[in-house]
Short mmCIF file of C-alpha atoms and ligand atoms in Angstrom, two decimals:
data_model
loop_
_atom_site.label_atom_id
_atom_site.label_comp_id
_atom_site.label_asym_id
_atom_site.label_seq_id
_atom_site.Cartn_x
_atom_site.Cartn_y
_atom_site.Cartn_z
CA UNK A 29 -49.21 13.39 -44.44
CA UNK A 30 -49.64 10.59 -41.96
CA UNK A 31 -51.21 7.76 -42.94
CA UNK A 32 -55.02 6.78 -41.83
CA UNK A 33 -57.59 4.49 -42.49
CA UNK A 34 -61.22 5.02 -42.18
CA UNK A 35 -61.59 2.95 -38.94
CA UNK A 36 -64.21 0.70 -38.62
CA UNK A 37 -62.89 -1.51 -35.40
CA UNK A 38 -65.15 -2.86 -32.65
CA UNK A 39 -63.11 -1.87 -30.09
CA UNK A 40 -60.25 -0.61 -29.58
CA UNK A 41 -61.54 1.71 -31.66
CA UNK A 42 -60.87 4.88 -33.44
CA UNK A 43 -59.71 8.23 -31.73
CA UNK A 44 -60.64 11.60 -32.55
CA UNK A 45 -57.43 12.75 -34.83
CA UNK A 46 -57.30 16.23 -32.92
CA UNK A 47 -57.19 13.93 -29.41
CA UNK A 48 -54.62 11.88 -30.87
CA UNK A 49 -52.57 14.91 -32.10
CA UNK A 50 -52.88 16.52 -28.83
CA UNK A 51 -51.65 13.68 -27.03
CA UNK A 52 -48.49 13.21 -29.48
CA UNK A 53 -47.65 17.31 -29.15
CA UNK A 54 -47.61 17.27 -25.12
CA UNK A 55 -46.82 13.53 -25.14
CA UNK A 56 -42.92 14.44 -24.33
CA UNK A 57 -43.25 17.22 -21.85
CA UNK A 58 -46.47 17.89 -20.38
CA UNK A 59 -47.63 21.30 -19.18
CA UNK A 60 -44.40 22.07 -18.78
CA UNK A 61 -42.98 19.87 -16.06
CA UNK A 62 -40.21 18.62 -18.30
CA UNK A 63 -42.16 14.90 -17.86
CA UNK A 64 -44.50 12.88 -19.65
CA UNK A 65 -47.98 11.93 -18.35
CA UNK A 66 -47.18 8.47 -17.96
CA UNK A 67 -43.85 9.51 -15.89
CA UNK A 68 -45.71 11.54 -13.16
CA UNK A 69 -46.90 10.62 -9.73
CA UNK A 70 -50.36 10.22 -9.94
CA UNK A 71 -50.27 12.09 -6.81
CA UNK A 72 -49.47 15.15 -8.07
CA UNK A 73 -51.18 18.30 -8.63
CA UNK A 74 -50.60 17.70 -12.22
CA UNK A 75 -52.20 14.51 -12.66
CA UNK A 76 -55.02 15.24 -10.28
CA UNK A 77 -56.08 18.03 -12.34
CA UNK A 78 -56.42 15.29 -15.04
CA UNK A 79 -58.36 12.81 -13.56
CA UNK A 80 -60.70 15.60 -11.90
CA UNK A 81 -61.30 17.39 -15.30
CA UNK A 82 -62.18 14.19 -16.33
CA UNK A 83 -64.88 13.50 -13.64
CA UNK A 84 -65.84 16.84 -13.81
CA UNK A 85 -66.32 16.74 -17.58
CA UNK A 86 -68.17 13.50 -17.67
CA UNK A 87 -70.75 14.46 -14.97
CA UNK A 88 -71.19 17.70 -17.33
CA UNK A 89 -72.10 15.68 -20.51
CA UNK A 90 -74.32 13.18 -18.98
CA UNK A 91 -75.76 16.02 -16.58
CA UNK A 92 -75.25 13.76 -13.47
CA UNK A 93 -76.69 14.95 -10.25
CA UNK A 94 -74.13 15.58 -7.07
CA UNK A 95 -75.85 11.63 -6.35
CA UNK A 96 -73.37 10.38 -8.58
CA UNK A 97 -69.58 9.46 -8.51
CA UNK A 98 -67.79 9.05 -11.91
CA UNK A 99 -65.07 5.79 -10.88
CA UNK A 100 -62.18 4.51 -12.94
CA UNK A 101 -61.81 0.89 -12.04
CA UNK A 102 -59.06 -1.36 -13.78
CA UNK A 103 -60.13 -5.00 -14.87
CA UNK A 104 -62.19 -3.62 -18.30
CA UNK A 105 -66.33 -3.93 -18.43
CA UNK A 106 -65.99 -7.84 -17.29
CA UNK A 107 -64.86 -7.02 -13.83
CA UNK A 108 -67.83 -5.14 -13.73
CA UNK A 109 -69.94 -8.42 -14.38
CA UNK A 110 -68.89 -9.55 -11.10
CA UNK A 111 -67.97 -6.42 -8.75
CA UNK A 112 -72.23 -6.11 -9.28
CA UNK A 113 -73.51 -9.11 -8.41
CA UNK A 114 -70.56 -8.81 -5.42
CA UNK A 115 -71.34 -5.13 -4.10
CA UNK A 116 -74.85 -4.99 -5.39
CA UNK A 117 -76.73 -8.05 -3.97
CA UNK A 118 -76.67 -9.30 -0.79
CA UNK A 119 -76.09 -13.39 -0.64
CA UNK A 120 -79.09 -15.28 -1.84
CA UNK A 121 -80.77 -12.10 -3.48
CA UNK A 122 -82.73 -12.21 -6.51
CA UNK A 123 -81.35 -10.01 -9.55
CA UNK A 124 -83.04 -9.77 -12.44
CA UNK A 125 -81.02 -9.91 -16.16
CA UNK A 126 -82.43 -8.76 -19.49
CA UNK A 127 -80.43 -11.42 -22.26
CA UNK A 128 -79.52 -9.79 -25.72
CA UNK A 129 -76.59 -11.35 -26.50
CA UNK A 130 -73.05 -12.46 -25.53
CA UNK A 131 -71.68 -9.52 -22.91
CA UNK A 132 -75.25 -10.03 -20.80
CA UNK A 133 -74.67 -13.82 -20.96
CA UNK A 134 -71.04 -13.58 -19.72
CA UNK A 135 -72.55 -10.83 -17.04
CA UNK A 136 -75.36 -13.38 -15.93
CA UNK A 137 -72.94 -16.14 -15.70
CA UNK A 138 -70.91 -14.22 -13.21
CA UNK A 139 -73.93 -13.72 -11.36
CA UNK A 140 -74.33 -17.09 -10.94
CA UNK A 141 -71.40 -17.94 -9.86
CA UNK A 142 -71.45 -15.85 -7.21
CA UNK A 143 -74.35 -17.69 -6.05
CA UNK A 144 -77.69 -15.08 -6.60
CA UNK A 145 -80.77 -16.28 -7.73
CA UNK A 146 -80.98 -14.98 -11.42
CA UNK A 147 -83.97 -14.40 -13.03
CA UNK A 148 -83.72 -13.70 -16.76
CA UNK A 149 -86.33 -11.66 -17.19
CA UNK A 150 -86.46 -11.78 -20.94
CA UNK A 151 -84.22 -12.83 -23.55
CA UNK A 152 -84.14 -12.67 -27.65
CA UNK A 153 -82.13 -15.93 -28.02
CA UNK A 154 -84.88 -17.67 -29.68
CA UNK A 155 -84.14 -15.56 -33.02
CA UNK A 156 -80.34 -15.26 -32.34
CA UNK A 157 -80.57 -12.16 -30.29
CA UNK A 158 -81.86 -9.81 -33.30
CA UNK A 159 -83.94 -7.60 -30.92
CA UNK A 160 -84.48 -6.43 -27.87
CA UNK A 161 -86.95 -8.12 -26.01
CA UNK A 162 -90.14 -5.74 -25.10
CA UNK A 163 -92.14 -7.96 -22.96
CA UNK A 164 -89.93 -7.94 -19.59
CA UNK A 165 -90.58 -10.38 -16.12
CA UNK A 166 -89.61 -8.44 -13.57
CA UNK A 167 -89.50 -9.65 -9.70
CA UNK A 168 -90.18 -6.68 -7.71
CA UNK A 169 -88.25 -7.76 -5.02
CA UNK A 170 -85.18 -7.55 -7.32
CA UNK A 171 -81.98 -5.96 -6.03
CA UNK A 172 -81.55 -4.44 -9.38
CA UNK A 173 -82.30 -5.11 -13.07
CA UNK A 174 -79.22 -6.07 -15.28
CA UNK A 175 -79.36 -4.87 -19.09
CA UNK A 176 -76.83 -4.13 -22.03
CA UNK A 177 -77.73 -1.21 -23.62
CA UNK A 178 -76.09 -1.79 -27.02
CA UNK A 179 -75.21 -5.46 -28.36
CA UNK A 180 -71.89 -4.47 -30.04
CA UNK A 181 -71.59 -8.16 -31.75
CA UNK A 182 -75.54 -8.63 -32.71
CA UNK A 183 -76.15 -4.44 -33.77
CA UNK A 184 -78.89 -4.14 -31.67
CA UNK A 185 -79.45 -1.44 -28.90
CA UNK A 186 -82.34 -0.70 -26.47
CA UNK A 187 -83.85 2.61 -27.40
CA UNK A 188 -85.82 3.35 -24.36
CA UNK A 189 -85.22 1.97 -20.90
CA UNK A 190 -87.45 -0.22 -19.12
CA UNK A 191 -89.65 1.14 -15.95
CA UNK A 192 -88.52 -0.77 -13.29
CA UNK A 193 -90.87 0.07 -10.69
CA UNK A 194 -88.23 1.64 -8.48
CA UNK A 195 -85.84 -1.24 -8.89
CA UNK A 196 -82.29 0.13 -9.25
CA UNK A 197 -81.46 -0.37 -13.10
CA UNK A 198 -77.85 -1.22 -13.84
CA UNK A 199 -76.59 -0.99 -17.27
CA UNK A 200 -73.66 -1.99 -19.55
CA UNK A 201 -73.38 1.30 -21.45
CA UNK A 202 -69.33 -0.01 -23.32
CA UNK A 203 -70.70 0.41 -26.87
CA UNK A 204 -72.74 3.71 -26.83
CA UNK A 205 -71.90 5.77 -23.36
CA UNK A 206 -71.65 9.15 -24.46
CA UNK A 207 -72.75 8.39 -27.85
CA UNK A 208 -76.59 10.42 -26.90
CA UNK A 209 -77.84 12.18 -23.87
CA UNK A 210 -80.16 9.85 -21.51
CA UNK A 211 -81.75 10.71 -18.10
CA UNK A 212 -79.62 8.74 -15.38
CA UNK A 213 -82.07 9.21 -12.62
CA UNK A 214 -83.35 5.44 -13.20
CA UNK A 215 -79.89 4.00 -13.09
CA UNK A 216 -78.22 2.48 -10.15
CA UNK A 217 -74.85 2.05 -12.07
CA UNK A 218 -73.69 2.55 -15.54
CA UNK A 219 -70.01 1.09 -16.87
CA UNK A 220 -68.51 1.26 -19.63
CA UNK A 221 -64.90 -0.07 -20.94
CA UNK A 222 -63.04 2.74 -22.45
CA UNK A 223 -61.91 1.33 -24.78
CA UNK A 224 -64.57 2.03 -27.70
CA UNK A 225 -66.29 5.47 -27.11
CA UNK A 226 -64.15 6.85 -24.88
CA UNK A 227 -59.82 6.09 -25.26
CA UNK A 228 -57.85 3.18 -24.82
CA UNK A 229 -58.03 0.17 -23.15
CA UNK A 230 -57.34 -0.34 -19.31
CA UNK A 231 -60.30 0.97 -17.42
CA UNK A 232 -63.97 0.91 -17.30
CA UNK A 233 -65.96 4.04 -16.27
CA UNK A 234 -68.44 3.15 -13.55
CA UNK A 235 -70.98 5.71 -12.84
CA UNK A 236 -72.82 5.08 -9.45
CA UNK A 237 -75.33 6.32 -7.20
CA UNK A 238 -74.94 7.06 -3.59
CA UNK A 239 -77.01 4.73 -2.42
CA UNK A 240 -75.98 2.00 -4.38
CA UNK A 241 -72.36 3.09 -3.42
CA UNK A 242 -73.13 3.29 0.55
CA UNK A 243 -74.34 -0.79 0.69
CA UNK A 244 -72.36 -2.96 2.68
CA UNK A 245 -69.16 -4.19 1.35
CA UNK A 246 -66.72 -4.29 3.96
CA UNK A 247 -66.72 -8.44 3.62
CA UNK A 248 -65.36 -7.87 -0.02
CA UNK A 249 -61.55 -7.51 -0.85
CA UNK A 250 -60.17 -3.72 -1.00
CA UNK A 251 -60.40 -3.29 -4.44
CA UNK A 252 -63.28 -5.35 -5.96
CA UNK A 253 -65.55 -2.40 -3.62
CA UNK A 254 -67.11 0.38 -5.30
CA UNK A 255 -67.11 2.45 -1.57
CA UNK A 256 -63.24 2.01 -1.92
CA UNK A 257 -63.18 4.32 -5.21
CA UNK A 258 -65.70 6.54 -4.02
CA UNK A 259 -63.74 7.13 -0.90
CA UNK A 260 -60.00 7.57 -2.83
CA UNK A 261 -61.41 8.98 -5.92
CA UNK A 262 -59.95 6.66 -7.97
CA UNK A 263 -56.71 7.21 -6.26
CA UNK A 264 -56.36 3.81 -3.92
CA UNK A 265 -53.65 2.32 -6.03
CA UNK A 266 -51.98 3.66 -9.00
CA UNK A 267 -54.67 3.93 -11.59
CA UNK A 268 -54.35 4.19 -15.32
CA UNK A 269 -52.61 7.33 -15.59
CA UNK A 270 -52.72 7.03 -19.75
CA UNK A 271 -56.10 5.66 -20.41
CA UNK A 272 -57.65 8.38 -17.77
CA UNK A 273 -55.60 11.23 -19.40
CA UNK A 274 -57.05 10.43 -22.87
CA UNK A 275 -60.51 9.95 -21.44
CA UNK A 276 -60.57 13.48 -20.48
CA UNK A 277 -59.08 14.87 -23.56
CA UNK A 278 -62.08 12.62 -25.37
CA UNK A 279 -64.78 14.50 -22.99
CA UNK A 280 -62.92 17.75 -23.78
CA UNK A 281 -63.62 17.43 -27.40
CA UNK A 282 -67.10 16.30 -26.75
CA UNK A 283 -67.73 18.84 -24.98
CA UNK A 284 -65.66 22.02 -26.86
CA UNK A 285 -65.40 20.47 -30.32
CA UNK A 286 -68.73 18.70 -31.13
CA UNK A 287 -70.96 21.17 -28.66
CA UNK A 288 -72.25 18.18 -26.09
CA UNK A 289 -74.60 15.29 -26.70
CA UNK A 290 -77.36 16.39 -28.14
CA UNK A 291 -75.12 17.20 -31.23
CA UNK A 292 -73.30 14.08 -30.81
CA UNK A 293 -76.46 11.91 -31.29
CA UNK A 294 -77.30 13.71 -34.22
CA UNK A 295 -73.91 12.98 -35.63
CA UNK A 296 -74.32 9.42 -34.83
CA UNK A 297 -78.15 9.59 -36.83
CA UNK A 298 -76.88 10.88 -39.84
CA UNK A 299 -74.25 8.27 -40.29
CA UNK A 300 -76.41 5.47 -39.11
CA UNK A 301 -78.64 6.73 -41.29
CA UNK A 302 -76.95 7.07 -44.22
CA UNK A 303 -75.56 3.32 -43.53
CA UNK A 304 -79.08 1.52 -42.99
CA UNK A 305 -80.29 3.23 -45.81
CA UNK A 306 -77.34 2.11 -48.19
CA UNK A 307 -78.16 -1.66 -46.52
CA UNK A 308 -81.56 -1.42 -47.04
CA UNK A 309 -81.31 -1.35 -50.77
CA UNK A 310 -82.88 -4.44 -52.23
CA UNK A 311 -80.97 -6.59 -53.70
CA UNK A 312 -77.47 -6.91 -52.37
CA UNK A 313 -76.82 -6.79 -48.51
CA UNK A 314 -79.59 -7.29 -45.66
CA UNK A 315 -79.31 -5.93 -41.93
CA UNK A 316 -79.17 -8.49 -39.77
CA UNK A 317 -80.95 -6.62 -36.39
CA UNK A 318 -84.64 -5.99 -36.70
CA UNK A 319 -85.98 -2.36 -37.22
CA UNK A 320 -86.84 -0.97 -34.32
CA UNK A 321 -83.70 -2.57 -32.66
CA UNK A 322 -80.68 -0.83 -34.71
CA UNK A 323 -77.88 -0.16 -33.08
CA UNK A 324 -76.61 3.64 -33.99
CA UNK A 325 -72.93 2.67 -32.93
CA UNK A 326 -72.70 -1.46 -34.54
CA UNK A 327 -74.37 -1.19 -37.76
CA UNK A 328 -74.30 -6.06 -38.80
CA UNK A 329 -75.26 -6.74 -42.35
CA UNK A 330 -74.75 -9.82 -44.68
CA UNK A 331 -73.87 -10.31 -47.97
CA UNK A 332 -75.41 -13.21 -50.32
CA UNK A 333 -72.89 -15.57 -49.42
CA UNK A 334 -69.82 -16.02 -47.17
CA UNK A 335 -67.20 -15.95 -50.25
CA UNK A 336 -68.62 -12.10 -50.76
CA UNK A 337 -68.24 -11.17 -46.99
CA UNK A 338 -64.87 -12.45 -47.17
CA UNK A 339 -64.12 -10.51 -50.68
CA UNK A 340 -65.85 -7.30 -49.77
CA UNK A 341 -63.83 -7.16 -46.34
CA UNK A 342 -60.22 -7.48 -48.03
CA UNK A 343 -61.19 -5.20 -50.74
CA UNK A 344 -62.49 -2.35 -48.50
CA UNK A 345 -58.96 -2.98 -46.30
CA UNK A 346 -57.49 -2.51 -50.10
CA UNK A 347 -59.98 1.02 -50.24
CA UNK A 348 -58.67 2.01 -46.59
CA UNK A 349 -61.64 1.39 -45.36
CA UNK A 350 -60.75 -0.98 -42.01
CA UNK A 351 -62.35 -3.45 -39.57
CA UNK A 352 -65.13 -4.59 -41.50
CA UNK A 353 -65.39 -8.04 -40.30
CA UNK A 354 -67.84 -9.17 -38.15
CA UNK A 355 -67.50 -10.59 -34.52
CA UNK A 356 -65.77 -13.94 -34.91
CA UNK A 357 -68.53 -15.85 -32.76
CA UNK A 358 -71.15 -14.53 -35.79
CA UNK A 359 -69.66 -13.85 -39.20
CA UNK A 360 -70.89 -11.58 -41.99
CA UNK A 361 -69.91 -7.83 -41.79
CA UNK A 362 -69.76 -5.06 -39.11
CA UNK A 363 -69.17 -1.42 -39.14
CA UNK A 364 -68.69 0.33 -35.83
CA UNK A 365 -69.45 3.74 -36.05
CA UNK A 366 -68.52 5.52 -32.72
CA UNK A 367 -68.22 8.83 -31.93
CA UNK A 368 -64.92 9.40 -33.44
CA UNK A 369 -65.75 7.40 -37.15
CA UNK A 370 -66.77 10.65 -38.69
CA UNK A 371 -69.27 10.93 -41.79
CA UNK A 372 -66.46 11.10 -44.13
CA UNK A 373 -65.50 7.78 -42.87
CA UNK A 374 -69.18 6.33 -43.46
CA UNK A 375 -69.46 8.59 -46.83
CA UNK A 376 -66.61 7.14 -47.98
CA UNK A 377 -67.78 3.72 -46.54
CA UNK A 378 -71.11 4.22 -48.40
CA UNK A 379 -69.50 4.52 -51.70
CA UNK A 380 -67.60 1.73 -51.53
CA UNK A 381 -70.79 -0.13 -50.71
CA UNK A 382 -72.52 0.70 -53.53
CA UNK A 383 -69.67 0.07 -56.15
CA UNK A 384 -69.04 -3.07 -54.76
CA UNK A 385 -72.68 -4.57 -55.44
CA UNK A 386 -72.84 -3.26 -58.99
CA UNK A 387 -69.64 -5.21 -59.32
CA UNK A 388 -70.84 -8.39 -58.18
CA UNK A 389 -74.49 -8.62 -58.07
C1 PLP B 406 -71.19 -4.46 -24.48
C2 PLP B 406 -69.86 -4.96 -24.00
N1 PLP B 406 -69.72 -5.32 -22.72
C3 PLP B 406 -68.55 -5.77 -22.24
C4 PLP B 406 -67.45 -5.92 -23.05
C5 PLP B 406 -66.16 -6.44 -22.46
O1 PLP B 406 -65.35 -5.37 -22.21
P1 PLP B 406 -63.86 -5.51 -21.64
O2 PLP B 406 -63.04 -6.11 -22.72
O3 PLP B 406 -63.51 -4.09 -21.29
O4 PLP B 406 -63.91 -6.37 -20.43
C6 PLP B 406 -67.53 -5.56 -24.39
C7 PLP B 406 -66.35 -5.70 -25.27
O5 PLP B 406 -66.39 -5.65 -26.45
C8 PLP B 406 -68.78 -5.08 -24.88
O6 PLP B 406 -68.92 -4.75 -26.17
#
């Protein structure tokens, strides 16, 4: 039996076992061609059957209309902070940013540099970014409205979208694309870096709509324009061959294994669920997001004291039970629950919980 942890990590993150397993038992000669994936032209017929199925797949699961192209662009979710403001807003326009945490600060300050006029249309820093902000200021003239849809390091995630009037939405989806279905029709652009809900590291998944896709851009360098990977399908330079090949076999299982994303979000309830409810026990540990903000995917609690946090993360390592420890820019204790933690992981998570208060409450 190979050895594996109940995985717990921010991102990287865990990978569906059957995914991995696939991946190891075509990993030396795939489909036959006496090659490995990462040894092919990504010109072939081979590999373009990968990265299509991919597309395809995603487009499927989110139920994208033909408006949409799924891109894989290299340069992970922060070269998306500035390849928007870039494509997105013409020199001098007004954007508008929603501000729950770290990833849409670091997003804003791109913006910025890049010279539009931000507005931040709301922000939850006053109480350290433990809920998304309901009460937006919105400039209609804005070339799009910037949000985050889960806070990864501060557990909090939007569960509706804002009406933007007609305003193109734009939103960092890293920490829960594909983790429920939503209606995409609002959105302008979605992205996501694979490398927590989707595979590894080395690509973010930009989803964009033609008309966002068809603004001027020819003043911008070759490969910082969305139009570029629209036009080559991904295929200007060499892209990611691994990364893109394990995204697909992710959507596969989505899609074949767990039955789509209705089912997937139900997954995701139970074991959020079952966590927040486990948290919510007096006495012990305390959530650190406000109600009605949970995330589903980056479930932050506390412990009474920083000496606990510390204990309680070594001992569940002892337990198997990894990646515990919260973001280093805010302490306490963190358990990402993606799509591939499964509900034995957060069962088995649960249990621990609950032993380890008796012990040292
Ligand atoms: C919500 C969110 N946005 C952006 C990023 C940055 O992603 P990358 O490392 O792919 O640039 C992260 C990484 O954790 C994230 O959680």
């Amino acid at each position: 039996m190979v050895h594996r942890i109940h995985n717990f990590n921010a991102g990287p993150a865990a990978l569906p076992l059957v995914v991995l397993e696939e991946i190891q038992s075509e990993f030396l000669d795939f489909k036959n061609t006496g090659m490995s994936i990462i040894e092919m032209s990504h010109r072939s017929k081979t590999y373009n059957d990968v990265i299509e199925d991919a597309q395809t797949r995603i487009k499927r699961l989110l139920k994208l209309s033909d408006q949409y192209h799924v891109l894989f662009i290299q340069g992970g979710a922060s070269m998306q902070f500035c390849m928007i403001p870039m494509n997105l807003a013409a020199d001098n326009d007004a954007v508008d940013y929603v501000d729950t945490g770290t990833w849409s600060s670091k997003a804003i300050k791109e913006a910025k540099l890049l010279g539009k006029k931000v507005n931040v249309a709301a922000s939850s820093s006053d109480r350290n970014y433990a809920y998304i902000p309901k009460d937006l200021n919105l400039n209609p003239n804005a070339a799009y409205v910037h949000i985050t849809s889960n806070n990864t390091i501060k557990g909090t995630q939007w569960k509706t979208f804002p009406d933007t009037a007609g305003v193109p939405l734009i939103a960092d989806m890293s920490s829960d694309i594909l983790s429920r279905p939503m209606n995409i029709e609002p959105f302008g652009l979605i992205y996501a870096g694979a490398q927590k809900n989707m595979g590894p590291a080395g690509v973010a998944v930009a989803i964009i709509r033609e008309d966002m896709a068809a603004l001027p851009s020819e003043q911008l360098p070759t490969m910082l324009r969305y139009a570029t990977y629209v036009k080559e399908h991904s295929l200007y330079n060499t892209p990611p061959c691994f990364t893109i090949y394990v995204i697909q076999l992710v959507a596969k299982w989505l899609e074949e294994t767990i039955g789509g994303l209705e089912k997937m979000e139900l997954l995701n309830r139970q074991k959020a669920d079952l966590l927040y409810e486990t948290i919510d026990e007096p006495g012990f540990y305390r959530g650190t997001a406000d109600l009605d903000s949970r995330s589903l995917m980056n479930v932050t609690f506390r412990l009474p004291s920083e000496e606990l946090e510390k204990q309680f993360v070594a001992e569940a390592a002892e337990n198997g039970l990894g990646g515990l420890k919260g973001h280093r820019s805010v302490g306490g204790c963190r358990a990402s629950i993606y799509n591939a933690t499964g509900l034995d992981a957060v069962k088995a998570l649960v249990e621990f919980m609950r032993d380890f208060a008796e012990k040292k409450a």
